[in-house]
Coordinates of C-alpha atoms and ligand atoms in Angstrom, one line a residue:
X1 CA 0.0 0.0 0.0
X2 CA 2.5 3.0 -1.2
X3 CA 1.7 6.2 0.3
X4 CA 4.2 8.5 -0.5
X5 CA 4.7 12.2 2.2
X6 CA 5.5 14.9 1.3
X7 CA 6.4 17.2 3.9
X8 CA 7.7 20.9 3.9
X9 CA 10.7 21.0 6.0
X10 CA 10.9 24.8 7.3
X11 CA 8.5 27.5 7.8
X12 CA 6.6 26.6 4.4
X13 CA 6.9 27.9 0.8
X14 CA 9.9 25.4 0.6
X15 CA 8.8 24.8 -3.2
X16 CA 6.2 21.2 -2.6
X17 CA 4.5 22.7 -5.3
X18 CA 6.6 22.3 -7.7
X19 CA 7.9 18.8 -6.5
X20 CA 4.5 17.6 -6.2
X21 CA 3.5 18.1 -9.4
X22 CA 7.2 17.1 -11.0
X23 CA 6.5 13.7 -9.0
X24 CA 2.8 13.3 -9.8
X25 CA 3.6 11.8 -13.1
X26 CA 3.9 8.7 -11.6
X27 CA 1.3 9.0 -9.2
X28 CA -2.5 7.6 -8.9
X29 CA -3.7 10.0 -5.9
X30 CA -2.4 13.3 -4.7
X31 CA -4.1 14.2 -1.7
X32 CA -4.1 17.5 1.0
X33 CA -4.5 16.3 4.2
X34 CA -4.4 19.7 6.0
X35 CA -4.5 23.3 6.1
X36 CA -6.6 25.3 4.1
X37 CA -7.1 28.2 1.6
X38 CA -3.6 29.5 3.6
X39 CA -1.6 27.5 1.3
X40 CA 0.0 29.0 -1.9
X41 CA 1.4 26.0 -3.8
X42 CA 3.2 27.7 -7.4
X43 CA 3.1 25.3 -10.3
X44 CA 4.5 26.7 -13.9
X45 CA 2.2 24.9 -16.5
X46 CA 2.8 26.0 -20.0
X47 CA 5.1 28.5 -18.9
X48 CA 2.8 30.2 -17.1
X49 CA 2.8 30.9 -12.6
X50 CA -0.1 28.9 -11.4
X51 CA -1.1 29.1 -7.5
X52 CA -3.1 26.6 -5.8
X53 CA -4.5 26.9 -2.6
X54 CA -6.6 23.9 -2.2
X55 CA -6.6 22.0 -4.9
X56 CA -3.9 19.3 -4.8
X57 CA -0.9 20.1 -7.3
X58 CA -1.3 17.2 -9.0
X59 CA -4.2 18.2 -11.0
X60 CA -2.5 19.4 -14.2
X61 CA -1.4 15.6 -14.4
X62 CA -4.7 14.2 -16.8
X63 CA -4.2 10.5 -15.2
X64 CA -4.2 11.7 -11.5
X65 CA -7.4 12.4 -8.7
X66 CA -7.2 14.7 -6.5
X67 CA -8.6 14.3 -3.1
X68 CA -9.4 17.0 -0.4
X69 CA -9.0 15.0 3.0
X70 CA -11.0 15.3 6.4
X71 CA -8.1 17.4 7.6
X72 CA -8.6 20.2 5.5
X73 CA -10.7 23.3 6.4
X74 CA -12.6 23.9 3.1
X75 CA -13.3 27.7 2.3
X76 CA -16.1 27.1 -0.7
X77 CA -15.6 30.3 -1.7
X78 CA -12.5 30.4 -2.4
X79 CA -12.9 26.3 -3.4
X80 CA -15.2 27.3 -6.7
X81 CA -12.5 30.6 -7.4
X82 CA -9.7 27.6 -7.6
X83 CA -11.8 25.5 -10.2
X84 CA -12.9 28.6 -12.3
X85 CA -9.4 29.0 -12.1
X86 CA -8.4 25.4 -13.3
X87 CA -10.7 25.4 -15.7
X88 CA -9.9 28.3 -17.6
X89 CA -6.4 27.0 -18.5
X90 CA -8.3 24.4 -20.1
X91 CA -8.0 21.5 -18.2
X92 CA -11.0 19.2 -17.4
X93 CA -11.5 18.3 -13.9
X94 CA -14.4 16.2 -14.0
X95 CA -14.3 13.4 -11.5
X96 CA -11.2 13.8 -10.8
X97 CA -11.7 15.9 -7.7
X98 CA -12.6 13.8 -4.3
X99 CA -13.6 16.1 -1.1
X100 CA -14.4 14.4 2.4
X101 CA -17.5 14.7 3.3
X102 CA -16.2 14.9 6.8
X103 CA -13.7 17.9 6.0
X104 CA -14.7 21.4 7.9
X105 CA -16.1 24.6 6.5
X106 CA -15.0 27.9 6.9
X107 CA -17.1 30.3 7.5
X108 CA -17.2 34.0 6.4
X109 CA -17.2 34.4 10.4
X110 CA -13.9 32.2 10.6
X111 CA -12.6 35.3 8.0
X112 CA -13.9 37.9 10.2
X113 CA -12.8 36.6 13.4
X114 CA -9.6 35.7 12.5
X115 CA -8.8 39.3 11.3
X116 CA -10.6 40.7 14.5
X117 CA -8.0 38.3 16.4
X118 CA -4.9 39.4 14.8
X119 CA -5.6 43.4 15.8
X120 CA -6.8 42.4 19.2
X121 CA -4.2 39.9 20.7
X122 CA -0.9 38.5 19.6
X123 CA -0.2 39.5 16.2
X124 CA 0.8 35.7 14.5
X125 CA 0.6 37.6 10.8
X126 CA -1.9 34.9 9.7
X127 CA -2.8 34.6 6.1
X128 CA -6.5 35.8 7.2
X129 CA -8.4 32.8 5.7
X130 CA -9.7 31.9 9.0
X131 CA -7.8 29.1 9.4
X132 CA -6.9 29.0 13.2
X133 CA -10.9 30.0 14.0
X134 CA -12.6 27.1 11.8
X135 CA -10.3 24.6 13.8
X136 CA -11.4 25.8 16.7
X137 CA -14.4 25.3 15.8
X138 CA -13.7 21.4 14.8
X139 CA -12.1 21.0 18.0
X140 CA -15.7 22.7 20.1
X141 CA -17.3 20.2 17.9
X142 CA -19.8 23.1 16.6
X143 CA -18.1 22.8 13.2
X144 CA -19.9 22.9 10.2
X145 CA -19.0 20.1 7.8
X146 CA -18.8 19.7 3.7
X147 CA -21.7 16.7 4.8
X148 CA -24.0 19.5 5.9
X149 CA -23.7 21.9 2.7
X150 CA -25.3 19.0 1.1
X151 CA -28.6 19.3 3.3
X152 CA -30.0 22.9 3.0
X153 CA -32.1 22.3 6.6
X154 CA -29.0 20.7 9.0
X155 CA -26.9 23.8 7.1
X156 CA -29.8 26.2 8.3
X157 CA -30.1 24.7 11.7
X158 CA -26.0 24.9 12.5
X159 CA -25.9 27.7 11.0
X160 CA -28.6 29.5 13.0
X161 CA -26.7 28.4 16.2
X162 CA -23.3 29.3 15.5
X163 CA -24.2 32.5 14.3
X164 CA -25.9 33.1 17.9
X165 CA -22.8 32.6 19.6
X166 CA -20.4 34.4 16.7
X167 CA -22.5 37.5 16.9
X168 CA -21.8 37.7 20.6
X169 CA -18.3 37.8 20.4
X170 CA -18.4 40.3 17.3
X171 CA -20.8 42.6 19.6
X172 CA -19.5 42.4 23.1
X173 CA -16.1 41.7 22.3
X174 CA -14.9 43.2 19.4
X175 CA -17.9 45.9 19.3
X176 CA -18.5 44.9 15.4
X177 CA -21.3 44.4 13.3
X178 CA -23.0 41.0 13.7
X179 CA -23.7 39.1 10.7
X180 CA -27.2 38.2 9.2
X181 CA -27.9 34.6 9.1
X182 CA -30.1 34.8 6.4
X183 CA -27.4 36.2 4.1
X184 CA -24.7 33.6 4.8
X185 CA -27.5 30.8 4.5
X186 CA -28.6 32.1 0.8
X187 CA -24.4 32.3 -0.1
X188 CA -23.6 29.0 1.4
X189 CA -26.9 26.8 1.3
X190 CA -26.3 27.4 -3.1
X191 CA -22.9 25.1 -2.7
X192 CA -24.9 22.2 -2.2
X193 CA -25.4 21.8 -6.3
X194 CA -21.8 23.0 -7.0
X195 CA -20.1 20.6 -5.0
X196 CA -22.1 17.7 -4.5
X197 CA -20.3 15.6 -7.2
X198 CA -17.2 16.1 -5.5
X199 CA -18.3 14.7 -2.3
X200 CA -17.5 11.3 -0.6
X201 CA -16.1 9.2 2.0
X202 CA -12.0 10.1 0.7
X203 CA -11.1 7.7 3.1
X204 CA -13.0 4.9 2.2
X205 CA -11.6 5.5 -1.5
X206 CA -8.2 6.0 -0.3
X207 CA -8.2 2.8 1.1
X208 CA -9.6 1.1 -1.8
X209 CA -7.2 1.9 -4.3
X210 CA -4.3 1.9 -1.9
X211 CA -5.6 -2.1 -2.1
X212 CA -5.6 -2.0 -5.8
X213 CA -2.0 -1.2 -5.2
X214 CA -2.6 2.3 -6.9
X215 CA 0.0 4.8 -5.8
X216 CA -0.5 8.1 -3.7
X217 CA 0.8 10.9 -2.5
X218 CA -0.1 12.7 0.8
X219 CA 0.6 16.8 -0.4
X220 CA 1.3 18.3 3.2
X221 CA 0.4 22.1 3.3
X222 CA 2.7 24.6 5.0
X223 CA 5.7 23.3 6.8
X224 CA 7.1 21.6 10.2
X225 CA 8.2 24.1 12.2
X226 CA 4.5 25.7 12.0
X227 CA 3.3 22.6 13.2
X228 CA 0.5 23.3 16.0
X229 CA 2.2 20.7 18.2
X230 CA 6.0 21.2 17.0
X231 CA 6.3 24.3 15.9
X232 CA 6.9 27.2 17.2
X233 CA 4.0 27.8 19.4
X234 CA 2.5 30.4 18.9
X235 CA 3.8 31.4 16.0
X236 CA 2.2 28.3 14.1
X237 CA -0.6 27.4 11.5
X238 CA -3.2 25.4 13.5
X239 CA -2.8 22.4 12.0
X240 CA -0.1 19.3 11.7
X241 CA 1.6 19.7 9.0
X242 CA 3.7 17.7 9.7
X243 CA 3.8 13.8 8.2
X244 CA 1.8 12.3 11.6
X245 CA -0.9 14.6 9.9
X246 CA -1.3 13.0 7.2
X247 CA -3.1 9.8 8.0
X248 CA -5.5 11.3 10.7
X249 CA -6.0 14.0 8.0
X250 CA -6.7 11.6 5.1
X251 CA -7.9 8.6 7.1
X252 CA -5.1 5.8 6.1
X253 CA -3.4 3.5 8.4
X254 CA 0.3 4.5 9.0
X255 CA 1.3 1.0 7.7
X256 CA 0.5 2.6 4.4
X257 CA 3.5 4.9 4.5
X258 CA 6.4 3.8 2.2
X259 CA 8.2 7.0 1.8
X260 CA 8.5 10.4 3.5
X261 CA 10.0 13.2 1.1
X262 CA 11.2 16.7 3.3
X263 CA 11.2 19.7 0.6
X264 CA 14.2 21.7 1.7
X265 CA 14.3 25.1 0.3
X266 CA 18.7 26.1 -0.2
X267 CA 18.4 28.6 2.4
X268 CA 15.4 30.1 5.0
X269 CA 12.2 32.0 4.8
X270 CA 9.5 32.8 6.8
X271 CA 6.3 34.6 6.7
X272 CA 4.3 35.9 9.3
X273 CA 5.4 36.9 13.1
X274 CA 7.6 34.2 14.7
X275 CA 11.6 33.3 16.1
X276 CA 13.8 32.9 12.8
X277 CA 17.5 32.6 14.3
X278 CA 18.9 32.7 10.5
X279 CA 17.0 35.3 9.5
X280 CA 19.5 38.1 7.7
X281 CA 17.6 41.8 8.4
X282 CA 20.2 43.3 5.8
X283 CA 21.5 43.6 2.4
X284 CA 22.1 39.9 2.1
X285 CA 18.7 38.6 2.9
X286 CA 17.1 41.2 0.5
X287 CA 19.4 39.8 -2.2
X288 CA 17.7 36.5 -1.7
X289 CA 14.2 37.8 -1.6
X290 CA 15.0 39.5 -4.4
X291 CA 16.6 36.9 -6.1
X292 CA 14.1 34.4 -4.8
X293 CA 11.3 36.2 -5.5
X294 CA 10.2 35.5 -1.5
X295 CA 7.0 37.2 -1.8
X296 CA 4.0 35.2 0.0
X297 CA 2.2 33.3 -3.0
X298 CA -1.6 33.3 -1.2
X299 CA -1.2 37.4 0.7
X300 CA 1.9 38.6 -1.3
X301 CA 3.7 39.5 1.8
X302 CA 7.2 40.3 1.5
X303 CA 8.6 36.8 3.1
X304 CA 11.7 37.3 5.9
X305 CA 15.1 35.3 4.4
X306 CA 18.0 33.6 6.0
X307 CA 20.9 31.2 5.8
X308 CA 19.9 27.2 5.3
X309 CA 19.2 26.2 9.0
X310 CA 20.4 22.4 9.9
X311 CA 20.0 22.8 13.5
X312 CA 16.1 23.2 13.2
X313 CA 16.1 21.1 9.9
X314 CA 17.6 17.7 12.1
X315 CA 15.0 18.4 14.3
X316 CA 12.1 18.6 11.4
X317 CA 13.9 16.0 9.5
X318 CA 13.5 13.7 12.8
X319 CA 9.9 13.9 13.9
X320 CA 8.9 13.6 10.5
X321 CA 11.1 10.6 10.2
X322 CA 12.5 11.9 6.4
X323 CA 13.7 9.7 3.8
X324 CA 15.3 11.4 1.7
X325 CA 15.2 14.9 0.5
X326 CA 14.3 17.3 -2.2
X327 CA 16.4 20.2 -1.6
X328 CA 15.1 23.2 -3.9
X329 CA 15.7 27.0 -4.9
X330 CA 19.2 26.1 -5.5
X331 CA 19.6 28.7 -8.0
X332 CA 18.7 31.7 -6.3
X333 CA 22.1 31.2 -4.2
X334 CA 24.3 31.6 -7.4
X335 CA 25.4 35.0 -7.2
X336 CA 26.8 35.1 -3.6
X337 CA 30.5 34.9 -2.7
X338 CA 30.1 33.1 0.5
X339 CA 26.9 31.1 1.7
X340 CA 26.6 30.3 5.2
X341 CA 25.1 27.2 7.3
X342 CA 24.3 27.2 10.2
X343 CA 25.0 24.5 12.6
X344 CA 24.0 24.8 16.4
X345 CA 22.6 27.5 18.5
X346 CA 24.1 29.0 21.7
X347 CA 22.0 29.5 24.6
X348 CA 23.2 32.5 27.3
X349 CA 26.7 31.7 25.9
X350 CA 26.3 27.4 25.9
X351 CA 25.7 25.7 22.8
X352 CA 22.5 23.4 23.0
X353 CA 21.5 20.0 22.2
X354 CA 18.4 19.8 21.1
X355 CA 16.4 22.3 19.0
X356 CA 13.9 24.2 21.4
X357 CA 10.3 24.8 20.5
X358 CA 9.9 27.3 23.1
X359 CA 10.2 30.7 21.7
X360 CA 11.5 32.5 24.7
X361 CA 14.6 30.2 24.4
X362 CA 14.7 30.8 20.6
X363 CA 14.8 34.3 20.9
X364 CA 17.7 34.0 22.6
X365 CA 19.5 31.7 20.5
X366 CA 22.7 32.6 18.4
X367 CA 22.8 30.7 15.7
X368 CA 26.7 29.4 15.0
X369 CA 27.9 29.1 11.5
X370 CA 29.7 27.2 9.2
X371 CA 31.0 29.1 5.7
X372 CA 30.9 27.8 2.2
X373 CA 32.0 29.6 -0.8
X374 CA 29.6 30.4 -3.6
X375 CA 29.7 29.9 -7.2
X376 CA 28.9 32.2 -9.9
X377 CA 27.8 30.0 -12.8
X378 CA 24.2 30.1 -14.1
X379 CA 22.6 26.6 -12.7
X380 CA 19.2 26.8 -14.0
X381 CA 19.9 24.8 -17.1
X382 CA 22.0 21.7 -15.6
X383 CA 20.1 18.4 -15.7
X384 CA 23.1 16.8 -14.2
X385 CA 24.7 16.3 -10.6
X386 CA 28.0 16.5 -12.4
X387 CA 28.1 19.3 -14.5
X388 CA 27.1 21.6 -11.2
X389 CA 29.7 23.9 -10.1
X390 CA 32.9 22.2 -7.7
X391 CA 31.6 24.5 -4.8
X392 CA 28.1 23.9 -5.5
X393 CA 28.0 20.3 -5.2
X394 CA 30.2 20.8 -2.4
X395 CA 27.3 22.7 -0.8
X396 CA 24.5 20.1 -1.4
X397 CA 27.1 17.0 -0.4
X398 CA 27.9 19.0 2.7
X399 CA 23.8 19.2 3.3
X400 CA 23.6 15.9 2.9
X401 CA 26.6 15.0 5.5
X402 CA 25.3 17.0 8.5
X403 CA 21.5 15.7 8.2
X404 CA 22.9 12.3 6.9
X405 CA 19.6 12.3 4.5
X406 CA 20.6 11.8 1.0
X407 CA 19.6 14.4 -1.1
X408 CA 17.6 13.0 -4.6
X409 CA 16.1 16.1 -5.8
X410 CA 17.8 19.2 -6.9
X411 CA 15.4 21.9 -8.0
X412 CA 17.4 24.6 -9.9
X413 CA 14.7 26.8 -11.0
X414 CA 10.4 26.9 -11.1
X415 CA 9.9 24.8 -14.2
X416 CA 9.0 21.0 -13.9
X417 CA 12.1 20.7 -16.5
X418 CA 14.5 22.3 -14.2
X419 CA 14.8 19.7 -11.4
X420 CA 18.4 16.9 -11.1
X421 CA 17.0 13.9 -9.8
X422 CA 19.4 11.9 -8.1
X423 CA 18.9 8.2 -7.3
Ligands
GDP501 P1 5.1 25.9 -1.6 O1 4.1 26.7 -0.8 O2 6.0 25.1 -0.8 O3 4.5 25.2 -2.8 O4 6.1 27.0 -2.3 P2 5.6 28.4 -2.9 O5 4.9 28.1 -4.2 O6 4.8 29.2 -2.0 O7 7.0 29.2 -3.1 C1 8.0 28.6 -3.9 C2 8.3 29.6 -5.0 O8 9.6 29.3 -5.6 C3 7.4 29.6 -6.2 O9 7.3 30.9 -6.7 C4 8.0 28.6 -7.1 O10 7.6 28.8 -8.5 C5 9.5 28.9 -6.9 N1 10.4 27.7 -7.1 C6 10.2 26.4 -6.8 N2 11.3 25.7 -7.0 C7 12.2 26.6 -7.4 C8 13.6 26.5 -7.8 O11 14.2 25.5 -7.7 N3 14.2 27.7 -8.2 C9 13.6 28.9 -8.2 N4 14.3 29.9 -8.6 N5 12.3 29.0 -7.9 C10 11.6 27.9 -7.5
IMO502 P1 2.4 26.9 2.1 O1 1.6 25.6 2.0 C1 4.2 30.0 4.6 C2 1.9 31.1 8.2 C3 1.3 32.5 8.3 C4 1.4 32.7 9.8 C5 1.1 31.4 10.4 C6 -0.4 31.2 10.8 O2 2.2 27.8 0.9 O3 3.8 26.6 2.5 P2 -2.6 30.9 9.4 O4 -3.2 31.7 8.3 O5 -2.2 29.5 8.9 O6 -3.4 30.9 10.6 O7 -1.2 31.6 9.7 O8 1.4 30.4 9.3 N1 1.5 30.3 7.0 C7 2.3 30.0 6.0 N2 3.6 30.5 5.7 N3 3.5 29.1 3.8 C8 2.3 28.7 4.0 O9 1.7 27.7 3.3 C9 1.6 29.2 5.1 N4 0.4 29.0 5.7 C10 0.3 29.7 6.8 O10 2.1 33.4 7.5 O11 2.8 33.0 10.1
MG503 MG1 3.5 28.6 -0.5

């Protein structure tokens, strides 16, 4: 029963996009198994930038499904943009789109709330999709679920007494306008027609082809260290992202798992509040969001860049028990003399052992380096190991040796075409 993880390594945006889809061609199933609309996974498909957000990237691949999983928080709106979307580039998608019934809605009050949030308390610098509010929501157990779209009088019902409680909190707590029911109900309660094909038990199907021996892959959204549970709290998505996630988020038996893939972006970025012990606040890092483009691919923030960080990487690449690696964005460090790694972190002047998920400890923590020297040659084009740059194979062998992970994709640029694939 192959089920194949792919995991994003850092703070997300690590390129799984890309990888996804590059490894979909041989692929049955690609399936999201959390997250939600907060994901921006970039796909070039006939030379032109295509951004998912829900849909798995698999979908330009004719042969593959695509399935939604239980563990996703399902903005509709935002659900029919992404196939309007799809559709338009002139690829079918028929019945080759699976949603759980049993996946959670967000609400426009999830939107609202999560917004409201942000001004009022600790500013995480969500994406504003109402992400962390619809889990809560799953987690009360007064969630609304894609099951319910499909009958117009439970939708009615739940939606009648969640409203009662969200227009509480938007009047006595955040002094805002309360929403109308009957407003939401007439937007939402029309979904039922537009997605009802989609619908079904995903895990019940998963399981079935898994045995038929058909292959699939388990697309993770976002990335390990904003893991609800091992990330770093609260500066996190409010999911698991990490590959644990994926068979309470898809329903499949961890006995299912072949392979777990880490996407490892060449060096750091991060979006959103948070500790970043890497991160380079000068000229250098805005050379690599520059170079790198690092601008947020769902809110179009301007993403915070650092050196490659191996002390927080060991720690991802262990507790989400990585096979091998997919290391990407190579490219974008071509231009720089000297390219640093860091290694360990100090403590109030002591190096530590263990990579700490507390953030008053991270805040503290000096990162300790290790320096490479850069290459200037144009890599985009190299479909080769070999024909890299001396220093530049240097630099990925070196990876390689201090995670002890061996590295088997090398993504030199956005296009499928521009990945070295090492086996
Ligand atoms: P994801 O959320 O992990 O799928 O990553 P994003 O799509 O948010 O961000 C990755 C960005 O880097 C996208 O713009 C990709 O097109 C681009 N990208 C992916 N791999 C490479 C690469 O190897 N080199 C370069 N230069 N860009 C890449
Ligand atoms: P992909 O799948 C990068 C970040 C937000 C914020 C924190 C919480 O494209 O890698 P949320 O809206 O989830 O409640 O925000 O998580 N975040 C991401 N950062 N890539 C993502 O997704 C992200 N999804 C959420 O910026 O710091
Ligand atoms: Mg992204």
């Amino acid at each position: 029963m192959p089920v194949t993880i792919i995991v994003g390594t850092q703070w997300g945006d690590e390129g799984k996009g890309k990888i996804v889809d590059q490894i979909s061609k041989n692929i049955n199933i690609v399936a999201r198994y959390q997250g939600g609309a907060n994901a921006g996974h970039t796909i070039i498909v006939d030379e032109k930038e295509v951004v998912l957000h829900l849909i798995p990237s698999g979908i330009f691949h004719p042969h593959v499904t695509c399935v939604i999983g239980n563990g996703v928080v399902l903005d509709p709106v935002a659900l029919m943009e992404e196939i309007k979307m799809i559709e338009s580039l002139g690829v079918k998608i028929g019945n080759r789109l699976r949603i759980s019934h049993n996946a959670h809605l967000i609400m426009p009050y999830h939107k609202l709330l999560d917004s409201l949030r942000e001004q009022s308390s600790t500013k995480i610098g969500t994406t504003g999709r109402g992400i962390g509010p619809a889990y809560i929501d799953k987690y009360m157990r007064t969630g609304i679920r894609v099951v319910d779209l499909l009958d117009r009088n439970t939708l009615r019902e739940k939606l009648i007494s969640n409203l009662e409680e969200k227009n509480k909190l938007l009047k006595n707590i955040y002094s805002t306008k309360e929403l109308d029911v009957e407003e939401i109900i007439r937007t939402y309660q029309d979904f039922d027609k537009k997605i009802d094909s989609y619908v079904t038990d995903t895990s019940q199907f998963l399981n079935n082809e898994l045995r038929k021996g058909k292959k699939v892959l388990a697309e993770g959204a976002q990335g390990s260290l904003l893991d609800v549970d091992h990330g770093t709290y609260p500066f996190v998505t409010s999911s698991n992202p990490t590959s644990g996630g994926a068979c309470t988020g898809l329903g499949i038996p961890p006995t299912s798992v072949t392979k777990i893939i880490g996407i490892v972006k060449a060096y750091s970025t991060r979006v959103g509040n948070g500790p970043f012990p890497t991160e380079l606040e000068n000229k250098i890092g805005e050379k690599l969001r520059s170079i790198g483009h690092e601008f947020g691919a769902t809110t179009g923030r301007p993403r915070r860049c650092g050196w490659l960080d191996i002390f927080s990487l060991n720690y991802s690449l262990k507790i989400n028990g990585v096979d091998e690696i997919a290391l990407t964005k190579l490219d974008v460090l071509s231009s720089f003399e000297e390219i640093l790694i860091c290694t360990g972190y100090k403590v109030n002047g002591k190096m530590i052992a263990n990579f700490p998920t507390d953030i008053r400890t991270l805040d503290n923590a000096k990162p300790i380096f290790t320096s490479f020297k850069g290459w200037r040659d144009d890599i985009t084009g190299i479909k080769k190991f070999i024909l890299l740059p001396k220093e530049c194979r240097k630099y990925i062998r070196a990876i390689e040796k201090l995670t002890n992970t061996k590295i088997t994709f090398v993504s030199v640029g956005p296009r499928r075409s521009q990945t070295i694939i090492r086996k």
